[in-house]
Coordinates of C-alpha atoms in Angstrom, one line a residue:
Chain K
M427 CA -4.9 -10.6 -6.7
M428 CA -5.1 -12.6 -4.0
A429 CA -8.1 -13.2 -2.0
A430 CA -8.7 -11.1 1.2
L431 CA -7.7 -13.0 4.2
R432 CA -10.3 -14.3 6.5
P433 CA -10.1 -14.5 10.2
A434 CA -9.7 -18.3 9.8
D435 CA -6.9 -17.9 7.7
L436 CA -5.2 -15.8 10.5
A437 CA -6.0 -18.3 13.3
G438 CA -3.2 -18.2 15.8
W439 CA -1.5 -15.2 14.4
L440 CA -1.3 -11.9 16.0
P441 CA -0.3 -8.2 15.0
I442 CA 2.9 -7.4 16.3
M443 CA 3.5 -4.0 14.6
A444 CA 1.4 -1.6 12.9
R445 CA 3.2 0.9 10.5
S446 CA 2.2 3.5 8.1
S447 CA 3.1 3.3 4.4
P448 CA 2.4 5.2 1.4
A449 CA -0.4 2.8 0.6
G450 CA -2.0 3.0 4.0
Y451 CA -1.3 1.3 7.5
R452 CA -0.1 -2.2 7.4
L453 CA 0.3 -4.9 10.1
D454 CA 3.2 -7.5 10.6
W455 CA 2.1 -10.8 12.1
A456 CA 3.7 -13.4 13.9
F457 CA 2.2 -16.9 14.8
F458 CA 1.5 -17.0 18.5
D459 CA -0.2 -20.4 18.4
R460 CA -1.2 -21.1 22.0
H461 CA 1.3 -18.8 23.6
A462 CA -0.1 -17.3 26.6
L463 CA 1.0 -13.7 26.8
Q464 CA 2.3 -14.1 30.6
E465 CA 5.3 -12.0 30.0
P466 CA 5.1 -8.5 31.6
F467 CA 4.4 -6.6 28.3
F468 CA 3.1 -7.9 24.9
H469 CA 6.7 -7.0 23.2
N470 CA 8.2 -9.3 25.7
S471 CA 5.7 -12.1 24.6
T472 CA 6.5 -11.0 20.9
D473 CA 10.4 -11.5 21.5
S474 CA 9.6 -14.8 23.1
V475 CA 7.6 -16.0 20.0
L476 CA 10.1 -14.7 17.5
Q477 CA 12.9 -17.0 19.1
L478 CA 11.1 -19.7 17.1
P479 CA 12.9 -19.8 13.6
F480 CA 9.6 -20.1 11.9
N481 CA 8.7 -16.6 13.2
Q482 CA 11.9 -15.3 11.7
L483 CA 11.0 -16.1 8.1
F484 CA 7.4 -16.7 7.8
R485 CA 5.9 -13.5 9.5
R486 CA 3.0 -11.9 7.6
D487 CA 2.5 -8.7 6.2
T488 CA -1.0 -7.4 5.5
A489 CA -2.9 -4.3 4.8
L490 CA -4.9 -3.0 8.0
D491 CA -8.2 -3.5 6.2
V492 CA -7.9 -7.3 7.0
L493 CA -9.1 -6.3 10.5
A494 CA -12.7 -5.4 8.9
A495 CA -13.6 -9.1 8.7
W496 CA -12.8 -9.5 12.4
A497 CA -14.7 -6.6 13.3
E498 CA -17.8 -8.0 11.5
Q499 CA -17.9 -11.3 13.2
P500 CA -18.6 -11.7 17.0
A501 CA -15.3 -12.0 19.0
D502 CA -14.3 -15.2 20.7
T503 CA -13.6 -13.1 23.8
A504 CA -14.8 -9.7 23.8
P505 CA -12.8 -7.2 26.1
A506 CA -13.9 -7.3 29.8
A507 CA -12.4 -4.6 31.1
F508 CA -9.6 -1.6 30.0
V509 CA -7.0 -0.7 32.4
F510 CA -5.8 2.9 31.9
H511 CA -2.9 4.0 34.3
A512 CA -0.6 6.9 35.2
S513 CA 2.5 4.6 34.9
R514 CA 4.4 3.2 37.6
C515 CA 1.5 2.6 39.6
G516 CA 0.7 -1.2 39.7
S517 CA -0.9 -1.9 36.2
T518 CA 1.7 -4.6 35.6
L519 CA 1.0 -6.2 38.8
I520 CA -2.7 -6.5 37.8
A521 CA -1.6 -7.8 34.3
R522 CA 0.4 -10.6 36.4
M523 CA -2.4 -11.5 38.4
L524 CA -4.9 -11.9 35.7
S525 CA -2.6 -13.5 33.2
R526 CA -2.3 -16.6 35.4
L527 CA -5.8 -17.4 34.6
A528 CA -6.4 -19.9 31.8
S529 CA -9.6 -18.2 31.6
H530 CA -8.2 -14.6 30.8
T531 CA -5.9 -13.3 28.2
V532 CA -4.2 -10.1 29.2
L533 CA -2.7 -7.6 26.6
S534 CA -0.3 -5.5 28.1
E535 CA 0.4 -2.1 26.0
P536 CA 0.5 -3.8 22.4
A537 CA 2.0 -1.4 20.2
P538 CA -0.3 -1.9 17.2
L539 CA -3.1 -0.7 19.6
D540 CA -1.4 2.3 20.5
T541 CA -0.6 3.1 17.0
L542 CA -4.2 2.9 15.8
L543 CA -5.2 5.0 18.7
R544 CA -3.1 7.9 17.8
A545 CA -3.1 7.5 14.1
H546 CA -5.5 10.4 13.6
Y547 CA -2.8 12.9 15.0
T548 CA -0.5 12.5 12.0
D549 CA -3.2 11.4 9.6
P550 CA -6.5 13.1 10.0
V551 CA -8.5 10.5 7.6
A552 CA -7.6 8.1 10.0
T553 CA -10.8 8.9 12.0
R554 CA -12.8 7.2 9.2
W555 CA -11.6 3.7 10.0
Q556 CA -10.0 4.0 13.7
R557 CA -13.2 2.9 15.0
D558 CA -13.8 -0.5 13.1
S559 CA -10.0 -1.0 13.1
L560 CA -9.9 -0.9 16.9
R561 CA -12.9 -3.5 17.0
G562 CA -11.2 -5.8 14.4
L563 CA -7.8 -5.5 16.5
L564 CA -9.1 -6.5 19.8
A565 CA -11.3 -9.3 18.2
C566 CA -8.1 -10.5 16.7
Y567 CA -6.3 -10.5 19.9
G568 CA -9.2 -12.0 21.7
Q569 CA -8.9 -15.3 19.4
R570 CA -9.7 -18.3 21.8
R571 CA -6.2 -19.8 21.3
R572 CA -5.8 -21.9 24.0
G573 CA -9.2 -23.0 24.3
G574 CA -10.5 -22.1 27.8
E575 CA -10.3 -18.3 27.5
R576 CA -13.4 -16.2 28.3
S577 CA -11.9 -12.7 29.0
L578 CA -9.7 -10.4 27.5
V579 CA -8.3 -7.4 29.6
V580 CA -6.6 -4.7 27.7
K581 CA -4.0 -2.6 29.7
L582 CA -3.1 0.5 27.6
D583 CA -0.1 2.7 27.5
A584 CA -0.1 5.6 30.2
W585 CA -0.4 8.1 27.6
N586 CA -3.7 6.6 25.9
I587 CA -6.0 8.1 28.5
F588 CA -6.1 11.0 26.2
E589 CA -7.5 8.5 23.5
L590 CA -10.1 7.0 25.8
P591 CA -13.1 8.4 24.1
L592 CA -12.2 6.8 20.6
L593 CA -11.8 3.4 22.6
R594 CA -15.2 4.1 24.1
A595 CA -16.7 4.7 20.6
A596 CA -15.6 1.4 19.7
F597 CA -16.5 -0.3 23.0
P598 CA -19.2 1.6 24.6
D599 CA -20.2 -1.1 27.1
T600 CA -16.6 -2.1 28.3
P601 CA -16.0 -1.1 31.7
W602 CA -12.5 0.6 32.4
I603 CA -10.5 1.8 35.3
F604 CA -8.0 4.6 35.8
L605 CA -5.2 3.5 37.9
Y606 CA -3.2 6.1 39.8
R607 CA -0.6 6.8 42.8
D608 CA 0.6 9.5 44.8
P609 CA 2.4 11.6 42.2
L610 CA 5.6 11.8 44.0
E611 CA 6.2 8.3 44.0
I612 CA 5.5 8.3 40.1
V613 CA 7.9 11.0 39.6
V614 CA 10.7 9.6 41.8
S615 CA 10.3 6.3 39.8
Q616 CA 10.3 8.1 36.4
L617 CA 13.5 10.1 37.5
R618 CA 15.2 7.1 38.7
Q619 CA 14.2 5.0 35.2
P620 CA 12.5 7.4 32.7
G621 CA 9.6 6.0 30.6
V622 CA 9.2 6.9 26.9
H623 CA 6.5 9.8 27.9
V624 CA 8.9 11.7 30.1
V625 CA 11.8 12.0 27.7
P626 CA 11.0 15.1 25.6
G627 CA 10.7 14.2 21.9
M628 CA 10.3 10.5 22.2
L629 CA 6.6 10.0 22.5
G630 CA 5.7 11.3 19.0
A631 CA 2.2 12.9 18.3
S632 CA 0.0 13.2 21.4
P633 CA -1.8 15.8 23.4
L634 CA 0.6 14.9 26.1
T635 CA 3.3 16.6 23.8
L636 CA 3.2 20.2 24.7
P637 CA 4.7 22.9 22.4
F638 CA 8.6 23.2 22.6
D639 CA 8.4 26.7 24.1
E640 CA 5.9 25.6 27.0
V641 CA 8.3 23.0 28.3
S642 CA 11.8 24.4 27.3
G643 CA 12.1 26.4 30.6
L644 CA 11.3 23.5 33.0
T645 CA 13.7 21.6 34.8
R646 CA 14.0 17.9 34.5
A647 CA 11.7 17.2 37.9
E648 CA 9.2 20.0 36.6
F649 CA 9.0 18.3 33.0
V650 CA 8.3 14.9 34.4
A651 CA 5.8 16.3 37.1
Q652 CA 3.9 18.1 34.5
V653 CA 3.6 15.0 32.2
I654 CA 2.3 13.0 35.2
G655 CA 0.2 15.8 36.3
Q656 CA -1.5 16.0 32.8
I657 CA -2.2 12.3 32.8
L658 CA -3.7 12.4 36.2
A659 CA -6.0 15.3 35.3
E660 CA -6.9 13.8 31.8
G661 CA -7.8 10.5 33.9
E662 CA -10.2 12.5 36.3
R663 CA -11.8 14.4 33.5
Q664 CA -12.5 11.2 31.7
C665 CA -13.5 9.2 34.9
R666 CA -16.2 11.9 35.3
A667 CA -17.2 12.0 31.4
H668 CA -17.0 8.3 30.8
G669 CA -17.8 6.4 34.0
G670 CA -14.4 5.2 34.7
I671 CA -13.5 3.8 37.9
A672 CA -10.5 5.4 39.8
V673 CA -8.4 3.0 41.5
N674 CA -5.3 4.0 43.9
Y675 CA -2.2 2.0 43.9
S676 CA -2.7 1.8 47.6
E677 CA -5.6 -0.4 46.9
L678 CA -3.5 -3.1 45.3
P679 CA -3.2 -6.0 45.2
G680 CA -6.5 -6.6 47.1
A681 CA -9.0 -4.6 44.9
V682 CA -8.1 -7.0 42.1
T683 CA -9.7 -9.8 44.0
G684 CA -12.2 -7.4 45.9
R685 CA -14.1 -4.6 44.4
L686 CA -12.9 -5.2 41.0
A687 CA -13.4 -8.7 40.7
G688 CA -16.6 -8.6 38.8
L689 CA -15.3 -6.0 36.5
F690 CA -12.3 -8.4 35.5
D691 CA -14.7 -11.1 35.3
L692 CA -13.3 -13.0 38.1
H693 CA -15.2 -16.1 39.4
A694 CA -15.0 -17.3 43.0
D695 CA -12.5 -20.1 42.2
D696 CA -10.2 -17.6 40.1
L697 CA -9.5 -15.6 43.4
A698 CA -6.9 -17.4 44.9
L699 CA -4.8 -18.0 41.8
A700 CA -5.1 -14.3 40.9
A701 CA -4.0 -13.3 44.4
A702 CA -1.1 -15.6 44.2
G703 CA 0.3 -13.8 41.3
A704 CA 0.8 -10.5 43.5
G705 CA 3.4 -12.5 45.3
Q706 CA 5.8 -11.8 42.6
H707 CA 7.1 -8.4 41.4
A708 CA 5.4 -7.7 38.2
K709 CA 8.2 -6.5 35.9
R710 CA 10.8 -8.6 37.8
P711 CA 9.2 -11.9 38.3
E712 CA 12.1 -13.1 40.6
Q713 CA 11.5 -10.4 43.2
G714 CA 8.3 -10.3 45.3
F715 CA 5.8 -7.3 45.2
S716 CA 6.1 -5.1 48.0
P717 CA 4.8 -1.7 48.5
D718 CA 7.6 0.8 47.9
G719 CA 6.0 4.2 48.4
D720 CA 8.0 5.0 51.6
D721 CA 11.5 4.7 50.0
K722 CA 10.4 6.7 47.1
R723 CA 9.2 9.7 49.2
R724 CA 12.3 9.6 51.3
E725 CA 14.3 10.0 48.0
A726 CA 12.6 13.1 46.8
G727 CA 14.5 16.2 47.4
P728 CA 13.0 19.9 47.8
E729 CA 13.0 20.5 44.2
V730 CA 10.7 17.4 43.3
L731 CA 8.4 17.9 46.3
A732 CA 7.8 21.5 45.0
A733 CA 7.5 20.5 41.4
V734 CA 5.0 17.6 42.3
A735 CA 3.2 20.0 44.6
Q736 CA 2.7 22.6 41.8
Y737 CA 2.2 20.6 38.7
A738 CA 0.7 17.1 39.8
Q739 CA -0.8 17.4 43.4
P740 CA -4.0 19.0 42.6
A741 CA -5.1 16.4 40.1
Y742 CA -4.3 13.9 42.5
Q743 CA -6.6 15.6 45.1
A744 CA -9.3 15.6 42.6
L745 CA -9.2 11.9 41.9
E746 CA -8.7 11.1 45.5
A747 CA -11.9 13.1 46.0
L748 CA -13.6 11.0 43.1
R749 CA -12.5 7.7 44.2
A750 CA -15.1 5.8 46.1
P751 CA -14.3 5.6 49.7
V752 CA -12.9 2.1 50.2
I753 CA -11.7 0.1 53.1
P754 CA -8.0 -0.9 52.4
S755 CA -8.0 -4.6 52.1
T756 CA -5.4 -7.1 52.4
V757 CA -4.9 -10.5 50.3
S758 CA -5.8 -13.6 51.8
V759 CA -3.9 -16.5 50.2
Chain L
M1184 CA 30.2 26.0 1.1
A1185 CA 30.8 22.8 -1.0
E1186 CA 28.3 20.3 -0.9
V1187 CA 29.2 17.2 1.3
F1188 CA 29.4 14.0 -1.0
T1189 CA 27.6 11.1 0.7
R1190 CA 28.0 7.8 -1.1
P1191 CA 24.9 6.3 -2.6
P1192 CA 24.5 2.6 -2.1
C1193 CA 25.4 2.2 -6.0
A1194 CA 25.4 4.6 -9.0
R1195 CA 26.0 4.1 -12.9
L1196 CA 28.5 6.8 -13.7
P1197 CA 27.6 8.9 -16.9
L1198 CA 30.6 7.1 -18.8
A1199 CA 30.5 5.1 -22.1
V1200 CA 33.1 2.4 -21.7
D1201 CA 34.4 1.0 -25.0
T1202 CA 34.8 -2.5 -23.8
A1203 CA 36.5 -3.9 -27.3
P1204 CA 40.2 -2.9 -26.6
M1205 CA 39.9 -4.4 -23.0
L1206 CA 38.3 -7.7 -24.3
A1207 CA 41.0 -8.0 -27.0
A1208 CA 43.6 -7.4 -24.2
L1209 CA 41.9 -10.0 -21.8
A1210 CA 42.0 -12.6 -24.5
R1211 CA 45.9 -12.2 -24.5
I1212 CA 46.2 -12.9 -20.6
P1213 CA 47.7 -16.2 -20.2
D1214 CA 45.5 -18.6 -18.3
A1215 CA 48.7 -19.1 -15.6
A1216 CA 48.2 -15.4 -14.7
W1217 CA 44.5 -16.1 -12.9
Q1218 CA 45.1 -16.6 -9.2
P1219 CA 42.4 -17.6 -7.0
H1220 CA 41.0 -15.0 -4.9
F1221 CA 42.5 -14.9 -1.3
N1222 CA 39.2 -14.7 0.4
T1223 CA 38.3 -18.5 0.2
E1224 CA 35.9 -18.6 3.2
Y1225 CA 33.2 -16.6 1.1
F1226 CA 32.7 -18.3 -2.2
S1227 CA 32.4 -21.5 -3.9
G1228 CA 33.4 -22.4 -7.4
D1229 CA 36.2 -20.4 -9.5
W1230 CA 36.7 -16.9 -8.3
S1231 CA 40.1 -15.8 -9.3
G1232 CA 41.6 -12.6 -10.5
V1233 CA 44.6 -10.7 -12.3
A1234 CA 46.2 -7.9 -10.7
L1235 CA 46.6 -4.7 -13.0
I1236 CA 47.6 -2.2 -10.5
A1237 CA 48.2 -3.3 -6.7
P1238 CA 49.6 -1.6 -3.7
A1239 CA 52.9 -2.5 -3.2
D1240 CA 52.1 -4.4 0.1
A1241 CA 49.4 -6.6 -1.3
Q1242 CA 50.1 -10.1 -1.1
G1243 CA 49.8 -11.8 -4.4
G1244 CA 48.5 -8.6 -6.0
L1245 CA 44.9 -9.1 -5.0
T1246 CA 44.6 -8.2 -1.6
P1247 CA 44.0 -4.8 -0.2
G1248 CA 47.0 -2.8 1.0
Q1249 CA 48.1 0.7 2.1
G1250 CA 51.3 0.9 -0.1
E1251 CA 52.0 2.9 -3.3
P1252 CA 50.1 1.5 -6.2
V1253 CA 52.4 -0.3 -8.4
P1254 CA 51.3 -1.2 -12.3
T1255 CA 51.9 -4.7 -13.0
A1256 CA 53.7 -6.1 -16.3
L1257 CA 50.5 -7.2 -17.5
Y1258 CA 49.0 -3.9 -17.1
Q1259 CA 51.9 -2.0 -19.0
A1260 CA 51.8 -4.6 -21.7
E1261 CA 48.2 -3.4 -22.9
P1262 CA 47.5 0.6 -23.4
A1263 CA 43.6 -0.6 -23.4
W1264 CA 43.9 -0.7 -19.5
S1265 CA 45.4 2.9 -19.0
A1266 CA 42.9 4.0 -21.6
A1267 CA 39.9 2.8 -19.5
L1268 CA 41.1 4.1 -16.3
A1269 CA 41.8 7.8 -17.5
P1270 CA 38.2 9.0 -17.7
L1271 CA 37.7 8.0 -14.0
D1272 CA 40.0 11.0 -13.1
A1273 CA 41.2 9.9 -9.7
V1274 CA 44.4 8.2 -8.3
V1275 CA 43.8 4.5 -8.7
R1276 CA 44.8 2.4 -5.9
S1277 CA 44.0 -0.9 -7.3
A1278 CA 42.7 -2.5 -10.5
R1279 CA 41.9 -6.0 -10.8
L1280 CA 40.3 -8.5 -13.4
L1281 CA 38.0 -10.5 -11.5
R1282 CA 36.6 -13.7 -12.8
L1283 CA 33.6 -15.8 -11.5
G1284 CA 33.4 -19.2 -13.2
P1285 CA 30.3 -20.7 -14.4
G1286 CA 28.4 -21.9 -11.3
A1287 CA 30.3 -19.9 -8.8
C1288 CA 29.0 -18.3 -5.9
I1289 CA 30.2 -15.5 -3.7
R1290 CA 28.5 -15.6 -0.3
E1291 CA 27.2 -12.3 1.3
H1292 CA 29.4 -10.6 3.0
C1293 CA 30.4 -6.8 3.9
D1294 CA 33.8 -4.9 3.0
Y1295 CA 34.1 -3.1 5.9
D1296 CA 37.4 -1.4 4.8
L1297 CA 35.2 0.3 2.3
G1298 CA 32.6 1.9 4.8
S1299 CA 34.3 5.0 6.1
P1300 CA 33.8 8.7 4.4
D1301 CA 37.5 8.5 3.5
S1302 CA 37.6 5.0 2.1
D1303 CA 38.6 4.1 -1.6
L1304 CA 35.7 4.2 -3.9
R1305 CA 35.0 0.8 -5.8
L1306 CA 33.9 0.8 -9.4
H1307 CA 32.9 -2.1 -11.5
L1308 CA 33.4 -2.2 -15.2
P1309 CA 31.7 -5.6 -16.3
L1310 CA 33.6 -6.7 -19.6
L1311 CA 32.0 -10.1 -19.9
S1312 CA 28.6 -11.0 -18.3
H1313 CA 25.3 -12.5 -19.2
P1314 CA 21.7 -11.9 -18.0
D1315 CA 21.6 -14.7 -15.7
V1316 CA 24.4 -13.2 -13.5
E1317 CA 23.0 -11.8 -10.3
F1318 CA 25.1 -9.2 -8.2
L1319 CA 23.0 -8.7 -5.0
L1320 CA 23.6 -5.4 -2.9
D1321 CA 21.4 -5.2 0.2
G1322 CA 19.4 -8.1 -1.2
L1323 CA 18.7 -6.6 -4.5
V1324 CA 20.0 -7.2 -8.2
V1325 CA 22.2 -4.5 -9.4
P1326 CA 21.5 -4.3 -13.1
M1327 CA 25.2 -3.9 -14.4
L1328 CA 25.8 -4.1 -18.2
A1329 CA 29.0 -4.6 -20.1
G1330 CA 30.0 -1.2 -21.3
E1331 CA 29.0 0.6 -17.9
C1332 CA 31.0 1.8 -14.9
W1333 CA 29.2 1.3 -11.7
F1334 CA 30.2 2.6 -8.3
L1335 CA 28.9 0.2 -5.5
D1336 CA 29.1 0.8 -1.6
L1337 CA 30.5 -2.7 -0.9
S1338 CA 30.6 -1.8 3.0
R1339 CA 27.0 -3.0 2.6
P1340 CA 26.0 -6.6 2.4
H1341 CA 26.5 -8.0 -1.2
R1342 CA 26.7 -11.6 -2.8
V1343 CA 27.2 -12.6 -6.5
H1344 CA 25.8 -15.9 -8.3
N1345 CA 26.8 -16.8 -11.8
P1346 CA 24.5 -19.7 -12.8
G1347 CA 25.1 -21.2 -16.2
T1348 CA 28.0 -22.0 -18.3
Q1349 CA 29.8 -18.8 -19.1
V1350 CA 32.5 -16.8 -17.1
R1351 CA 31.8 -13.4 -15.8
I1352 CA 34.8 -10.7 -15.8
H1353 CA 34.7 -7.4 -14.2
L1354 CA 37.5 -4.8 -14.0
V1355 CA 37.4 -3.8 -10.5
V1356 CA 39.1 -0.4 -9.8
D1357 CA 39.6 1.2 -6.4
C1358 CA 40.0 4.7 -6.6
R1359 CA 40.9 7.5 -4.1
P1360 CA 37.9 10.0 -3.8
S1361 CA 38.4 12.6 -5.9
P1362 CA 36.2 15.7 -6.7
A1363 CA 35.7 14.7 -10.2
L1364 CA 35.0 11.1 -9.4
Q1365 CA 32.7 12.0 -6.7
A1366 CA 30.8 14.6 -9.2
M1367 CA 30.5 11.7 -11.5
I1368 CA 29.1 9.6 -9.1
A1369 CA 26.7 12.2 -7.8
A1370 CA 25.8 13.0 -11.6
G1371 CA 24.8 9.3 -12.2
A1372 CA 22.8 8.6 -9.3
P1373 CA 19.6 10.0 -10.5
A1374 CA 19.5 8.0 -13.7
T1375 CA 20.8 4.7 -12.3
P1376 CA 18.4 2.2 -13.1
A1377 CA 16.5 0.7 -10.2
L1378 CA 17.6 -2.5 -8.3
Q1379 CA 15.3 -5.4 -8.9
P1380 CA 14.4 -8.5 -6.7
S1381 CA 16.5 -11.4 -7.4
R1382 CA 15.0 -14.6 -8.7
G1383 CA 16.0 -16.7 -5.4
S1384 CA 13.9 -14.0 -3.4
L1385 CA 11.1 -14.1 -5.5
A1386 CA 11.0 -17.8 -5.2
L1387 CA 11.3 -17.7 -1.5
Q1388 CA 8.5 -15.1 -1.3
A1389 CA 6.3 -17.5 -3.2
F1390 CA 7.3 -20.2 -0.7
Q1391 CA 6.6 -18.0 2.0
Q1392 CA 3.0 -17.3 0.8
Q1393 CA 2.5 -21.1 0.3
V1394 CA 3.6 -21.8 3.9
V1395 CA 1.5 -19.4 5.8
A1396 CA -1.7 -20.5 3.9
D1397 CA -0.7 -24.3 4.4
A1398 CA -1.2 -25.9 7.9
T1399 CA 0.7 -29.1 7.0
L1400 CA 3.7 -27.2 5.7
R1401 CA 3.6 -24.7 8.5
A1402 CA 3.4 -27.6 11.0
S1403 CA 6.5 -29.5 9.7
L1404 CA 8.3 -26.0 9.9
L1405 CA 6.9 -25.1 13.4
A1406 CA 8.5 -28.3 14.4
H1407 CA 12.0 -26.9 14.4
S1408 CA 13.4 -24.7 17.2
E1409 CA 17.0 -25.1 16.1
R1410 CA 18.0 -22.6 13.5
D1411 CA 20.3 -24.6 11.2
T1412 CA 17.9 -27.8 10.9
F1413 CA 14.9 -25.2 10.5
I1414 CA 16.9 -23.6 7.6
D1415 CA 17.8 -27.0 6.1
T1416 CA 14.0 -28.0 6.1
V1417 CA 12.8 -24.9 4.4
L1418 CA 15.5 -25.3 1.5
A1419 CA 14.5 -29.0 1.3
L1420 CA 10.8 -28.2 1.2
G1421 CA 11.1 -25.2 -1.1
R1422 CA 13.0 -27.5 -3.4
Q1423 CA 10.1 -30.2 -3.1
H1424 CA 7.6 -27.4 -4.1
Q1425 CA 9.6 -26.0 -7.1
H1426 CA 10.8 -22.7 -5.4
L1427 CA 14.3 -22.6 -5.9
F1428 CA 16.4 -20.1 -3.5
S1429 CA 19.6 -20.4 -1.7
R1430 CA 20.6 -20.4 2.0
D1431 CA 21.8 -17.0 1.4
D1432 CA 18.2 -16.0 0.4
V1433 CA 16.9 -17.3 3.4
L1434 CA 19.3 -15.9 5.7
A1435 CA 19.0 -12.3 4.2
A1436 CA 15.1 -12.6 4.6
M1437 CA 15.5 -13.5 8.3
R1438 CA 17.9 -10.7 9.0
Q1439 CA 15.7 -8.4 7.2
Q1440 CA 12.7 -9.2 9.4
R1441 CA 15.0 -9.3 12.5
Q1442 CA 15.7 -5.6 11.5
R1443 CA 12.4 -4.7 11.0
W1444 CA 11.3 -5.6 14.5
Q1445 CA 14.4 -4.3 16.1
Q1446 CA 13.8 -0.9 14.5
R1447 CA 10.0 -0.9 15.3
Y1448 CA 10.2 2.3 17.2
M1449 CA 12.1 4.2 14.3
V1450 CA 9.5 2.7 11.8
Q1451 CA 6.5 4.1 13.8
S1452 CA 7.9 7.8 14.3
A1453 CA 8.9 7.8 10.4

């Protein structure tokens, strides 16, 4: 029997995939070494390290319980903040701004985190190990691999707002934001280029997945609008219940270096570099970031307007009521 | 409604094959009758064959063809061959004796012409073999023994290695799918012995475990960003640490890991 792997044995390795097997959950690991995770999403970073032939042959496959040892020791960098969001509302922009900093590691929607957060929907006994595994997983992701890191910022998948209480149980003191946007703009964007959660049947087990007979009569626009409406409503509920900070897309990018700078553990001399990151389009770095709300509103026809008004506007209004009045800020670079 | 036949990766048919008459017939085949296999890209060492039944348009009798199956003089000279084919209860499109010489190797490949639902069903009847021969299908050893008859779906990746000093000879038969043959394949599938990891893949696994735990070994492998020199280094370091595996073992493992990542969404929802 091989001795259990200690965190020191896994220095530089990160979980890239969690999967259930007949003998319990397992993790696949790749060697990231000093890789900075600056790609738009964690899976892009993974694609990048998997280019190295070493990672095509010497990946590791371990039981989930190797995370227990990570959970027991103090993390190199504990999570500074969690970013929840309603999709298409600037969370990738935030990631881009923070990941430029040598002091910050930004995890953008790593699939193993989503898998662990939703494990109990298909495997009820998962609640026994989820809390510790989540602590272990983020301690592992928070390894100081480059040398200068002090903060880990974790951006979740849009649908994970439903699992917020579980993440809070593991990290009760970590502040978090819920980022949202005028739902008309989100819905138009999702209709243009659908994400996993707005394609019926793609997401898998989640409170966001409604019974088939509840959604089978909906038009495409209505379906998308009700998904976004659910996420916004849950965001508002969780903000009230668990002290989340509601942030509107309209506040970006200024809020990152403004009212959220402390939450993101930004020091005074980090601000200019982070702000400069906003000069690039988050998912298409060759393009600059520019607010595109007006285009999206013009694109919406009467059917989309009606669907959004019915399914998503009320939750949006509730979030706006919750949000602290803020003076729109601009970036000065 | 009749049950739809789906091809298993492989199946040992519930047939007892009497190899004695075939071995006697085999011994009477003149050496000059053995022709090198047409597919020279994919093997090293001696891989040769004798056609017993071949499509009329097959070049040299060993290649595939669409023509009428024609029995050769060698087939007609020995009743042992027709006696062996009769229990298969299907139209035989080709029957070949395929010989893999000592030390010979067939590299991993797929026979895509066998991959559609209406393709011929390929059967292997081992006549001469020994325990060190490894016939790998999907990376696992098919434990075929003399006296057995196996269906193999060779549109899947497969390779063969015959280490040591003895030849390996199989009678390889392509049949049109018939209800009787399909029924035998389906009946044999549940009792088919499990496929086994190969010696090479076990050696590679041992080396993989050594590498991930050894920072020095890891560093010398991480230094390579170019795939071919990386694989050369893996093979050299493996040998140096007494782990004997082949380039095909390495390529198969790399392909497997790549697939696992590419198919991660399917894995997750499973």
